[in-house]
CSV table of C-alpha atoms and ligand atoms in Angstrom, one decimal:
chain,number,residue,atom,x,y,z
A,1,MET,CA,-27.3,85.1,-120.1
A,2,ASN,CA,-30.6,87.4,-119.7
A,3,SER,CA,-32.1,86.0,-116.0
A,4,LEU,CA,-30.8,85.1,-112.9
A,5,VAL,CA,-32.9,84.2,-109.8
A,6,ILE,CA,-31.7,85.3,-106.2
A,7,VAL,CA,-32.8,82.9,-103.9
A,8,GLY,CA,-32.2,82.7,-99.9
A,9,THR,CA,-30.5,79.3,-99.3
A,10,GLY,CA,-31.5,79.0,-95.5
A,11,TRP,CA,-34.0,80.8,-93.4
A,12,GLY,CA,-33.7,84.3,-94.4
A,13,ASP,CA,-31.4,87.1,-93.9
A,14,GLU,CA,-28.7,86.0,-96.0
A,15,GLY,CA,-27.8,89.1,-97.4
A,16,LYS,CA,-30.2,89.0,-100.8
A,17,GLY,CA,-30.9,92.4,-100.6
A,18,LYS,CA,-27.0,93.5,-100.7
A,19,ILE,CA,-26.3,91.1,-103.5
A,20,THR,CA,-29.5,92.1,-105.3
A,21,ASP,CA,-28.4,95.7,-105.2
A,22,TYR,CA,-24.7,94.7,-106.2
A,23,LEU,CA,-25.9,92.8,-109.2
A,24,SER,CA,-28.6,95.5,-110.3
A,25,GLN,CA,-26.0,97.9,-111.5
A,26,LYS,CA,-25.6,95.3,-114.3
A,27,TYR,CA,-29.2,94.3,-114.9
A,28,ASP,CA,-32.1,96.3,-116.8
A,29,VAL,CA,-35.0,94.8,-114.6
A,30,CYS,CA,-35.5,93.5,-110.7
A,31,VAL,CA,-38.4,91.7,-109.9
A,32,ARG,CA,-39.4,91.0,-106.3
A,33,PHE,CA,-41.4,87.7,-106.8
A,34,GLN,CA,-42.9,86.8,-103.5
A,35,GLY,CA,-43.7,87.5,-99.9
A,36,GLY,CA,-44.5,90.8,-98.2
A,37,ASN,CA,-42.9,92.9,-95.6
A,38,ASN,CA,-42.3,90.1,-93.6
A,39,ALA,CA,-38.8,90.7,-95.6
A,40,GLY,CA,-36.3,93.1,-94.2
A,41,HIS,CA,-33.3,93.8,-96.5
A,42,THR,CA,-30.5,96.0,-95.8
A,43,ILE,CA,-28.3,97.7,-98.2
A,44,LYS,CA,-25.2,100.0,-97.9
A,45,PHE,CA,-23.5,102.2,-100.4
A,46,ASN,CA,-21.6,105.6,-100.2
A,47,ASN,CA,-21.8,105.6,-96.6
A,48,ASN,CA,-25.7,105.4,-96.5
A,49,LYS,CA,-27.6,102.5,-95.3
A,50,TYR,CA,-31.3,101.6,-96.4
A,51,ALA,CA,-34.0,99.1,-95.4
A,52,LEU,CA,-36.3,97.9,-97.8
A,53,ASN,CA,-39.4,95.4,-96.9
A,54,LEU,CA,-41.3,95.5,-100.1
A,55,ILE,CA,-39.5,97.4,-102.8
A,56,PRO,CA,-37.1,95.6,-104.7
A,57,SER,CA,-33.8,95.8,-104.0
A,58,GLY,CA,-32.7,97.2,-107.6
A,59,ILE,CA,-34.3,100.6,-106.5
A,60,PHE,CA,-30.9,102.5,-106.1
A,61,ASN,CA,-30.1,102.2,-109.6
A,62,GLU,CA,-31.8,104.7,-111.6
A,63,LYS,CA,-31.4,102.9,-115.2
A,64,ILE,CA,-33.1,99.7,-113.8
A,65,SER,CA,-37.1,99.0,-113.9
A,66,ASN,CA,-38.2,97.4,-110.6
A,67,VAL,CA,-41.4,95.3,-110.5
A,68,MET,CA,-43.4,93.8,-107.7
A,69,SER,CA,-44.8,90.8,-109.1
A,70,ASN,CA,-48.4,89.1,-108.6
A,71,GLY,CA,-46.9,86.6,-105.9
A,72,MET,CA,-46.5,89.5,-103.5
A,73,VAL,CA,-49.0,90.3,-100.7
A,74,ILE,CA,-48.7,94.1,-100.5
A,75,ASN,CA,-49.3,96.2,-97.4
A,76,LEU,CA,-50.3,99.3,-99.1
A,77,LYS,CA,-49.8,101.4,-96.3
A,78,ALA,CA,-46.3,100.2,-95.8
A,79,LEU,CA,-45.4,100.6,-99.5
A,80,VAL,CA,-46.7,104.2,-99.6
A,81,ASN,CA,-44.5,104.9,-96.4
A,82,GLU,CA,-41.4,103.1,-98.3
A,83,ILE,CA,-42.1,105.2,-101.3
A,84,ASN,CA,-42.2,108.5,-99.5
A,85,SER,CA,-39.0,107.5,-97.6
A,86,LEU,CA,-37.2,106.8,-100.7
A,87,LYS,CA,-38.2,109.8,-102.3
A,88,SER,CA,-37.2,111.9,-99.3
A,89,LYS,CA,-33.7,110.6,-99.9
A,90,GLY,CA,-33.5,111.4,-103.4
A,91,PHE,CA,-35.0,108.3,-105.2
A,92,ASP,CA,-37.9,109.2,-107.1
A,93,CYS,CA,-39.4,105.5,-107.6
A,94,LYS,CA,-40.6,106.5,-111.1
A,95,ASN,CA,-39.2,103.2,-112.4
A,96,LEU,CA,-41.6,101.1,-110.0
A,97,TYR,CA,-43.9,98.9,-111.5
A,98,ILE,CA,-46.6,96.9,-109.2
A,99,SER,CA,-48.9,93.8,-110.7
A,100,ASN,CA,-52.4,94.5,-110.7
A,101,ARG,CA,-52.7,90.7,-109.5
A,102,ALA,CA,-50.8,91.3,-106.3
A,103,HIS,CA,-52.8,90.9,-103.3
A,104,ILE,CA,-53.3,93.8,-100.9
A,105,LEU,CA,-52.6,92.9,-97.2
A,106,PHE,CA,-54.9,95.0,-94.8
A,107,PRO,CA,-54.7,95.6,-91.1
A,108,TYR,CA,-57.2,93.0,-90.2
A,109,HIS,CA,-54.7,90.3,-91.5
A,110,MET,CA,-52.1,91.5,-89.1
A,111,GLU,CA,-54.8,91.1,-86.4
A,112,LEU,CA,-55.6,87.4,-87.5
A,113,ASP,CA,-52.0,86.6,-87.5
A,114,GLU,CA,-51.4,87.8,-83.9
A,115,VAL,CA,-54.9,85.9,-82.9
A,116,PHE,CA,-53.8,82.5,-84.7
A,117,GLU,CA,-50.4,82.7,-83.2
A,118,ASN,CA,-51.7,82.8,-79.7
A,119,LEU,CA,-54.3,80.1,-80.5
A,120,LYS,CA,-51.1,77.8,-81.2
A,121,GLU,CA,-50.1,78.3,-77.6
A,122,ASP,CA,-46.6,76.5,-77.3
A,123,GLU,CA,-46.3,75.8,-81.0
A,124,LYS,CA,-46.1,79.4,-82.2
A,125,VAL,CA,-44.5,79.9,-85.3
A,126,GLY,CA,-42.9,82.7,-84.6
A,127,THR,CA,-44.2,85.0,-87.4
A,128,THR,CA,-43.5,88.7,-88.1
A,129,LYS,CA,-47.0,89.6,-87.2
A,130,LYS,CA,-47.3,91.2,-90.5
A,131,GLY,CA,-50.4,89.4,-91.6
A,132,ILE,CA,-48.5,87.4,-94.2
A,133,GLY,CA,-50.3,83.9,-93.6
A,134,PRO,CA,-53.7,85.4,-93.3
A,135,CYS,CA,-53.4,87.3,-96.5
A,136,TYR,CA,-52.4,84.4,-98.6
A,137,THR,CA,-55.0,82.2,-96.8
A,138,ASP,CA,-57.5,84.7,-98.3
A,139,LYS,CA,-55.9,84.4,-101.7
A,140,SER,CA,-56.4,80.5,-101.4
A,141,MET,CA,-59.8,81.0,-100.1
A,142,ARG,CA,-60.4,83.2,-103.2
A,143,THR,CA,-61.8,85.9,-100.9
A,144,GLY,CA,-58.8,88.0,-101.5
A,145,ILE,CA,-58.7,91.5,-102.9
A,146,ARG,CA,-56.0,92.4,-105.6
A,147,VAL,CA,-54.3,95.8,-106.5
A,148,GLY,CA,-56.4,96.0,-109.8
A,149,ASP,CA,-59.8,95.6,-107.6
A,150,LEU,CA,-58.8,99.1,-105.7
A,151,LEU,CA,-58.7,101.0,-109.0
A,152,ASP,CA,-62.4,100.7,-109.4
A,153,LYS,CA,-64.0,102.3,-106.3
A,154,GLU,CA,-67.3,100.2,-106.9
A,155,CYS,CA,-65.7,97.0,-107.1
A,156,PHE,CA,-63.3,97.7,-103.9
A,157,HIS,CA,-66.6,98.5,-102.1
A,158,LYS,CA,-67.9,95.5,-102.7
A,159,LYS,CA,-65.2,93.1,-102.2
A,160,LEU,CA,-64.1,95.1,-99.1
A,161,SER,CA,-67.4,94.8,-97.7
A,162,ARG,CA,-67.5,90.9,-98.1
A,163,ASN,CA,-64.0,90.3,-97.1
A,164,LEU,CA,-64.0,92.4,-93.9
A,165,SER,CA,-67.5,91.1,-92.6
A,166,TYR,CA,-66.0,87.5,-93.0
A,167,SER,CA,-62.6,88.3,-91.2
A,168,ASN,CA,-64.6,90.4,-88.4
A,169,LYS,CA,-66.6,87.3,-87.9
A,170,ILE,CA,-63.6,85.2,-87.3
A,171,LEU,CA,-61.9,87.8,-85.3
A,172,SER,CA,-65.0,88.1,-82.9
A,173,LEU,CA,-65.2,84.4,-82.5
A,174,PHE,CA,-61.5,84.2,-81.2
A,175,GLY,CA,-61.5,87.5,-79.2
A,176,GLY,CA,-59.4,89.6,-81.6
A,177,LYS,CA,-60.2,93.5,-82.3
A,178,THR,CA,-62.7,94.0,-85.2
A,179,PHE,CA,-62.5,96.6,-87.8
A,180,ASP,CA,-64.6,99.4,-89.1
A,181,PHE,CA,-65.4,99.3,-92.9
A,182,ASN,CA,-65.6,103.0,-93.8
A,183,GLU,CA,-62.2,103.6,-91.9
A,184,ILE,CA,-60.3,101.0,-93.9
A,185,TYR,CA,-62.6,101.9,-97.1
A,186,ASN,CA,-61.6,105.7,-97.1
A,187,GLU,CA,-57.7,105.2,-96.0
A,188,TYR,CA,-57.3,102.6,-98.9
A,189,ILE,CA,-59.4,104.7,-101.5
A,190,SER,CA,-56.9,107.4,-100.7
A,191,LEU,CA,-53.6,105.5,-100.7
A,192,ILE,CA,-54.3,103.7,-103.9
A,193,GLU,CA,-53.8,107.2,-105.4
A,194,THR,CA,-49.9,107.2,-104.6
A,195,ILE,CA,-49.5,103.9,-106.5
A,196,ARG,CA,-52.2,104.2,-109.3
A,197,PRO,CA,-49.6,105.4,-111.9
A,198,HIS,CA,-47.5,102.4,-111.3
A,199,VAL,CA,-50.1,99.8,-111.5
A,200,VAL,CA,-49.5,97.7,-114.8
A,201,ASP,CA,-49.9,94.0,-116.0
A,202,THR,CA,-46.0,92.9,-114.7
A,203,SER,CA,-46.7,89.5,-116.6
A,204,LEU,CA,-47.2,91.5,-119.8
A,205,PHE,CA,-44.2,93.9,-118.9
A,206,LEU,CA,-42.1,91.2,-118.0
A,207,ASN,CA,-42.6,89.0,-121.2
A,208,LYS,CA,-41.8,92.0,-123.1
A,209,ALA,CA,-38.8,92.6,-121.4
A,210,LEU,CA,-37.5,88.9,-121.9
A,211,GLU,CA,-38.7,89.0,-125.7
A,212,GLU,CA,-36.5,92.1,-126.0
A,213,ASN,CA,-33.6,90.3,-124.6
A,214,LYS,CA,-33.4,92.4,-121.4
A,215,LYS,CA,-31.5,91.2,-118.4
A,216,VAL,CA,-34.0,90.4,-115.6
A,217,LEU,CA,-32.9,89.7,-111.9
A,218,PHE,CA,-35.7,88.0,-109.9
A,219,GLU,CA,-35.3,88.7,-106.0
A,220,GLY,CA,-36.7,86.2,-103.7
A,221,ALA,CA,-37.4,87.1,-100.1
A,222,GLN,CA,-36.9,84.7,-97.2
A,223,GLY,CA,-35.0,81.6,-97.9
A,224,ILE,CA,-35.8,78.0,-99.0
A,225,MET,CA,-35.9,76.6,-95.5
A,226,LEU,CA,-39.0,78.9,-95.0
A,227,CYS,CA,-40.7,77.5,-98.0
A,228,LEU,CA,-44.2,76.6,-97.7
A,229,ASP,CA,-43.7,73.2,-99.3
A,230,HIS,CA,-40.3,72.4,-99.0
A,231,GLY,CA,-39.2,74.2,-95.6
A,232,THR,CA,-39.4,73.0,-92.2
A,233,TYR,CA,-43.3,72.9,-92.2
A,234,PRO,CA,-44.9,74.3,-90.2
A,235,TYR,CA,-42.2,76.5,-89.1
A,236,VAL,CA,-42.3,78.3,-92.6
A,237,THR,CA,-43.7,81.4,-94.3
A,238,SER,CA,-46.8,81.2,-96.7
A,239,SER,CA,-45.1,81.4,-100.0
A,240,SER,CA,-42.2,79.8,-101.9
A,241,PRO,CA,-38.8,81.7,-102.3
A,242,SER,CA,-37.8,79.1,-104.5
A,243,ALA,CA,-36.5,79.4,-107.9
A,244,SER,CA,-39.4,77.0,-109.2
A,245,SER,CA,-41.9,79.5,-107.9
A,246,VAL,CA,-40.7,82.4,-110.2
A,247,SER,CA,-42.8,81.7,-113.1
A,248,LEU,CA,-46.1,81.4,-111.5
A,249,ASN,CA,-45.3,84.4,-109.5
A,250,CYS,CA,-44.3,86.4,-112.4
A,251,GLY,CA,-46.5,85.0,-115.1
A,252,ILE,CA,-43.5,84.2,-117.4
A,253,PRO,CA,-42.6,80.9,-119.0
A,254,PRO,CA,-40.6,78.4,-116.8
A,255,GLN,CA,-37.8,78.4,-119.9
A,256,SER,CA,-37.2,81.9,-119.0
A,257,ILE,CA,-35.2,80.9,-115.7
A,258,GLN,CA,-31.6,80.4,-116.9
A,259,LYS,CA,-29.3,80.7,-113.5
A,260,VAL,CA,-30.1,80.5,-110.1
A,261,LEU,CA,-27.6,82.3,-107.5
A,262,GLY,CA,-28.2,80.8,-104.0
A,263,ILE,CA,-27.2,83.3,-101.1
A,264,THR,CA,-25.7,81.6,-98.1
A,265,LYS,CA,-24.0,83.3,-95.2
A,266,SER,CA,-20.5,81.8,-94.2
A,267,TYR,CA,-22.4,80.4,-91.1
A,268,ALA,CA,-26.3,80.0,-90.4
A,269,THR,CA,-29.0,81.9,-88.6
A,270,ARG,CA,-32.7,81.8,-87.9
A,271,VAL,CA,-35.3,84.1,-86.6
A,272,GLY,CA,-38.4,82.7,-85.2
A,273,GLU,CA,-39.1,79.2,-84.0
A,274,GLY,CA,-38.5,75.7,-85.3
A,275,ALA,CA,-35.7,73.2,-85.6
A,276,PHE,CA,-32.3,74.4,-86.4
A,277,PRO,CA,-29.9,71.3,-86.2
A,278,THR,CA,-26.4,73.1,-86.4
A,279,GLU,CA,-27.5,76.0,-83.9
A,280,ILE,CA,-24.9,77.2,-81.5
A,281,ASN,CA,-25.7,78.2,-77.8
A,282,SER,CA,-22.5,79.5,-76.1
A,283,ASP,CA,-20.1,82.5,-76.3
A,284,LEU,CA,-19.1,82.0,-80.0
A,285,SER,CA,-23.1,82.7,-80.9
A,286,ASP,CA,-23.1,85.7,-78.9
A,287,ARG,CA,-19.9,86.8,-80.5
A,288,ILE,CA,-21.1,86.3,-83.8
A,289,ARG,CA,-24.3,87.8,-83.1
A,290,GLU,CA,-22.5,91.1,-82.0
A,291,VAL,CA,-19.8,91.3,-84.7
A,292,ALA,CA,-22.5,90.8,-87.3
A,293,HIS,CA,-25.2,92.7,-85.6
A,294,GLU,CA,-27.8,89.7,-85.9
A,295,TYR,CA,-30.9,91.3,-85.1
A,296,GLY,CA,-33.7,91.3,-87.3
A,297,THR,CA,-34.4,94.1,-90.1
A,298,THR,CA,-38.2,94.1,-89.5
A,299,THR,CA,-38.8,92.8,-85.9
A,300,GLY,CA,-35.5,93.8,-84.2
A,301,ARG,CA,-35.5,89.9,-82.6
A,302,ALA,CA,-32.1,88.6,-81.9
A,303,ARG,CA,-31.4,85.9,-84.7
A,304,ARG,CA,-30.3,82.5,-83.7
A,305,ILE,CA,-26.7,81.4,-84.9
A,306,GLY,CA,-25.5,78.1,-86.1
A,307,TRP,CA,-22.9,76.6,-88.2
A,308,LEU,CA,-23.0,76.4,-92.1
A,309,ASP,CA,-25.2,73.3,-93.2
A,310,ALA,CA,-24.3,71.7,-96.4
A,311,VAL,CA,-27.3,69.5,-96.1
A,312,ILE,CA,-29.4,72.3,-96.5
A,313,LEU,CA,-27.5,73.8,-99.4
A,314,ASN,CA,-27.8,70.6,-101.2
A,315,HIS,CA,-31.5,70.7,-100.3
A,316,GLY,CA,-31.6,73.9,-102.1
A,317,ARG,CA,-29.9,72.7,-105.2
A,318,ARG,CA,-32.2,70.2,-105.5
A,319,ILE,CA,-35.4,72.1,-104.9
A,320,SER,CA,-34.5,75.3,-106.4
A,321,GLY,CA,-31.7,74.4,-109.1
A,322,THR,CA,-28.8,76.5,-107.6
A,323,THR,CA,-26.2,76.8,-110.2
A,324,ASP,CA,-24.1,79.3,-108.3
A,325,LEU,CA,-23.4,80.6,-104.8
A,326,ALA,CA,-22.7,83.7,-103.1
A,327,ILE,CA,-21.1,83.3,-99.8
A,328,THR,CA,-21.8,86.5,-97.4
A,329,LEU,CA,-20.6,87.7,-94.1
A,330,LEU,CA,-17.3,85.9,-94.7
A,331,ASP,CA,-15.5,88.4,-92.7
A,332,VAL,CA,-17.4,87.4,-89.5
A,333,LEU,CA,-15.7,84.3,-89.2
A,334,SER,CA,-12.0,85.9,-89.0
A,335,GLY,CA,-10.5,85.2,-85.7
A,336,ILE,CA,-12.5,81.7,-84.8
A,337,GLU,CA,-9.5,78.9,-84.6
A,338,LYS,CA,-11.7,76.0,-86.1
A,339,LEU,CA,-15.1,76.0,-88.1
A,340,LYS,CA,-17.5,73.3,-88.6
A,341,ILE,CA,-19.6,72.3,-91.5
A,342,CYS,CA,-22.5,70.1,-91.0
A,343,VAL,CA,-22.1,67.4,-93.7
A,344,ALA,CA,-24.7,64.9,-92.9
A,345,TYR,CA,-27.5,64.0,-90.1
A,346,SER,CA,-27.8,61.3,-87.6
A,347,LEU,CA,-31.4,60.5,-87.1
A,348,ASP,CA,-32.5,57.6,-84.9
A,349,GLY,CA,-28.9,56.0,-85.2
A,350,ARG,CA,-29.1,56.2,-89.3
A,351,GLU,CA,-27.1,58.6,-91.1
A,352,ILE,CA,-28.8,60.8,-93.8
A,353,ASP,CA,-28.1,63.4,-96.2
A,354,TYR,CA,-31.4,65.1,-96.9
A,355,ILE,CA,-34.2,67.0,-94.9
A,356,PRO,CA,-36.9,64.8,-93.5
A,357,SER,CA,-40.4,65.5,-94.2
A,358,THR,CA,-41.6,66.0,-90.9
A,359,ILE,CA,-40.9,68.2,-88.2
A,360,GLU,CA,-40.8,65.7,-85.6
A,361,GLU,CA,-37.9,63.7,-87.4
A,362,PHE,CA,-36.2,67.1,-88.3
A,363,ASN,CA,-36.0,67.9,-84.7
A,364,ARG,CA,-34.4,64.7,-83.8
A,365,CYS,CA,-31.6,65.4,-86.4
A,366,LYS,CA,-28.3,65.6,-84.9
A,367,PRO,CA,-25.6,67.3,-87.0
A,368,ILE,CA,-22.2,65.4,-88.3
A,369,TYR,CA,-19.5,67.8,-88.7
A,370,ILE,CA,-16.3,68.2,-90.5
A,371,GLU,CA,-14.0,70.6,-89.0
A,372,VAL,CA,-11.7,73.1,-90.9
A,373,ASP,CA,-9.1,75.5,-89.7
A,374,GLY,CA,-10.2,79.3,-89.6
A,375,TRP,CA,-8.1,82.1,-90.4
A,376,LYS,CA,-7.1,85.5,-88.4
A,377,GLU,CA,-6.7,88.1,-90.8
A,378,ASP,CA,-9.3,90.8,-91.2
A,379,ILE,CA,-10.5,90.0,-94.6
A,380,SER,CA,-13.0,92.9,-94.9
A,381,ASN,CA,-10.8,94.8,-97.6
A,382,ALA,CA,-9.8,92.0,-99.9
A,383,LYS,CA,-10.7,93.0,-103.3
A,384,SER,CA,-9.8,89.6,-105.0
A,385,PHE,CA,-10.1,85.9,-104.4
A,386,ASP,CA,-6.3,85.5,-104.6
A,387,LYS,CA,-5.9,88.0,-102.0
A,388,LEU,CA,-7.8,85.9,-99.5
A,389,PRO,CA,-5.8,84.1,-96.7
A,390,GLU,CA,-5.1,80.2,-97.6
A,391,ASN,CA,-7.7,79.1,-95.0
A,392,THR,CA,-10.4,81.2,-96.3
A,393,LYS,CA,-9.7,80.0,-99.9
A,394,ALA,CA,-9.9,76.4,-98.5
A,395,TYR,CA,-13.1,77.0,-96.6
A,396,ILE,CA,-14.7,78.2,-99.9
A,397,ARG,CA,-13.3,75.3,-102.0
A,398,LYS,CA,-14.8,72.9,-99.2
A,399,ILE,CA,-18.3,74.3,-99.6
A,400,GLU,CA,-18.2,74.0,-103.6
A,401,GLU,CA,-16.7,70.5,-102.8
A,402,LEU,CA,-19.6,69.6,-100.6
A,403,THR,CA,-22.3,71.1,-102.8
A,404,LYS,CA,-21.2,70.8,-106.2
A,405,ILE,CA,-22.1,74.3,-106.9
A,406,LYS,CA,-19.5,76.9,-107.9
A,407,VAL,CA,-19.2,80.1,-105.7
A,408,SER,CA,-19.3,83.1,-108.1
A,409,LEU,CA,-19.5,86.0,-105.3
A,410,ILE,CA,-18.1,86.5,-102.1
A,411,SER,CA,-19.1,89.5,-99.7
A,412,VAL,CA,-16.5,90.3,-97.0
A,413,GLY,CA,-18.7,93.3,-95.6
A,414,PRO,CA,-22.1,95.0,-95.8
A,415,ASP,CA,-21.1,97.8,-98.2
A,416,ARG,CA,-21.7,97.5,-102.0
A,417,GLU,CA,-17.9,98.0,-102.4
A,418,GLN,CA,-17.0,94.9,-100.3
A,419,THR,CA,-18.0,92.1,-103.0
A,420,ILE,CA,-15.8,90.2,-104.6
A,421,GLU,CA,-16.5,88.6,-108.1
A,422,ILE,CA,-15.1,85.4,-109.0
A,423,LYS,CA,-13.2,86.1,-112.3
A,424,GLU,CA,-14.7,83.2,-114.4
A,425,SER,CA,-18.4,83.5,-113.1
A,426,ASN,CA,-20.8,84.3,-115.6
A,427,LEU,CA,-23.3,86.3,-113.6
A,428,PHE,CA,-24.2,89.1,-115.9
B,501,LIG,P1,-31.6,89.8,-96.5
B,501,LIG,O1,-32.9,89.6,-95.8
B,501,LIG,O2,-31.2,88.4,-97.1
B,501,LIG,O3,-31.6,90.8,-97.5
B,501,LIG,O4,-30.4,90.0,-95.4
B,501,LIG,P2,-30.7,91.2,-94.2
B,501,LIG,O5,-30.1,92.5,-94.8
B,501,LIG,O6,-31.9,90.9,-93.5
B,501,LIG,O7,-29.5,90.8,-93.3
B,501,LIG,C1,-28.0,90.7,-93.9
B,501,LIG,C2,-27.3,91.4,-92.7
B,501,LIG,O8,-25.9,91.4,-93.0
B,501,LIG,C3,-27.5,92.9,-93.2
B,501,LIG,O9,-27.4,93.9,-92.1
B,501,LIG,C4,-26.4,93.4,-94.0
B,501,LIG,O10,-26.3,94.8,-93.8
B,501,LIG,C5,-25.3,92.7,-93.7
B,501,LIG,N1,-24.4,92.2,-94.6
B,501,LIG,C6,-24.5,91.7,-95.8
B,501,LIG,N2,-23.3,91.2,-96.2
B,501,LIG,C7,-22.5,91.3,-95.4
B,501,LIG,C8,-21.1,91.0,-95.3
B,501,LIG,O11,-20.6,90.4,-96.3
B,501,LIG,N3,-20.4,91.0,-94.1
B,501,LIG,C9,-21.3,91.8,-93.2
B,501,LIG,N4,-20.4,92.0,-92.1
B,501,LIG,N5,-22.4,92.0,-93.0
B,501,LIG,C10,-23.1,91.9,-94.1
B,502,LIG,P1,-35.8,88.2,-95.4
B,502,LIG,O1,-36.4,88.5,-96.8
B,502,LIG,C1,-36.0,85.7,-91.7
B,502,LIG,C2,-39.7,84.0,-90.6
B,502,LIG,C3,-40.3,84.5,-89.3
B,502,LIG,C4,-41.1,83.2,-88.9
B,502,LIG,C5,-41.7,82.7,-90.1
B,502,LIG,C6,-42.9,82.9,-90.4
B,502,LIG,O2,-35.5,89.5,-94.5
B,502,LIG,O3,-34.9,87.1,-95.5
B,502,LIG,P2,-44.3,85.3,-91.5
B,502,LIG,O4,-44.4,86.5,-91.0
B,502,LIG,O5,-43.7,85.1,-92.8
B,502,LIG,O6,-45.6,84.4,-91.5
B,502,LIG,O7,-43.5,84.4,-90.5
B,502,LIG,O8,-40.9,82.9,-91.3
B,502,LIG,N1,-39.4,85.1,-91.8
B,502,LIG,C7,-38.0,85.5,-91.8
B,502,LIG,N2,-37.1,85.3,-91.2
B,502,LIG,N3,-36.0,86.8,-92.9
B,502,LIG,C8,-37.0,86.9,-93.4
B,502,LIG,O9,-37.3,87.7,-94.7
B,502,LIG,C9,-38.2,86.3,-92.9
B,502,LIG,N4,-39.6,86.5,-93.2
B,502,LIG,C10,-40.3,85.5,-92.6
B,502,LIG,O10,-39.4,84.8,-88.5
B,502,LIG,O11,-40.1,82.2,-88.4
B,503,LIG,MG1,-34.0,90.0,-94.0
């Protein structure tokens, strides 16, 4: 087993960073394959806590190569800050490789994000305002600027002047702030020097690694429900976190993907706007939010809380080929008497077991639940599946039964050590 893709099964923040860091200990390469610094991944080990936005979560393991692929949009200033912050904590980042085909996210993309959100009035997506949508728009419009373009001053000058003049025109049309060419040009010409030694053709790099039978971990940001094609459009991000996008976003053959580990919380959360059928608005959601510190790593926004949704897990299995599940934040459910799992939706009087294509229909979906017994015990120190309370085991088995996907990892706390591998799992 040489390649494994890590995919969020919900609306992001499932604990992908924690699991990627954990698995990286036994892999040779870790690749972030989409998104930008809209992502926020929290990792804890040895009593330290780290937050990553752009750099792959394998960076804390010295032996592993970390790759930022062509599918990413990179805020260069944020990346340089992230590298410097890691260096100041003793992680030298020498093993970081950045795609020359990844797109650069500029300050005007962030302003465009703000302007377009405001235009949407009462239909705002609730983006992270990091400029992700406008940067991917430039990519599709074929006006974007890629990492490789910055390595050549003349080429960068020409492309920035074209892209900025076009963006400034749009910004002035909609009352946004416009940007000065020289300021951006000079700043970015200096920023590129920090990352110049790390820039490579990551497709060539990854093909070579796969040919040499290196073990490669692909780390997705966000989650399937935020997928541009298969999520709750238009309340989604502007890339695809699905395993099917790995090949295109990394420049490797589709046959290279062997296993897909879907990361799911033991309940559900969402940040930003958009339908959320199993959302809970009661003392219970407040309690879960406080116990699990459910506030966004990137924006600090309070996360919305809901029950686990098996319809969504099955959607992920179909879209992304989930072969294994990692259940995270299982410790958070201790002390809740009865737990609900959504097994289907009622839509206009019909029962359905899939995600409807329109947001209008998804808004009308009412969850159909089964109820199972909870457990009282603190499980945050459990070291094996056998040591878990019977009701916890039954909850896990129920998830396997409803999704037909085997659970291979269980996380019972934020620390690297608080991870239980199911013996017969084959994730390494
Ligand atoms: P990501 O975006 O998918 O990497 O997830 P985030 O890091 O944004 O959010 C997950 C949060 O849950 C972080 O604060 C983690 O430290 C924390 N976390 C991860 N796994 C567990 C777990 O098993 N139990 C608890 N209590 N917290 C966890
Ligand atoms: P990680 O990798 C949770 C959400 C935003 C918004 C929508 C579009 O930490 O799981 P965008 O800025 O991407 O245009 O916003 O997507 N969103 C996330 N929610 N976790 C994330 O990343 C997210 N990245 C984007 O809140 O609803
Ligand atoms: Mg996150």
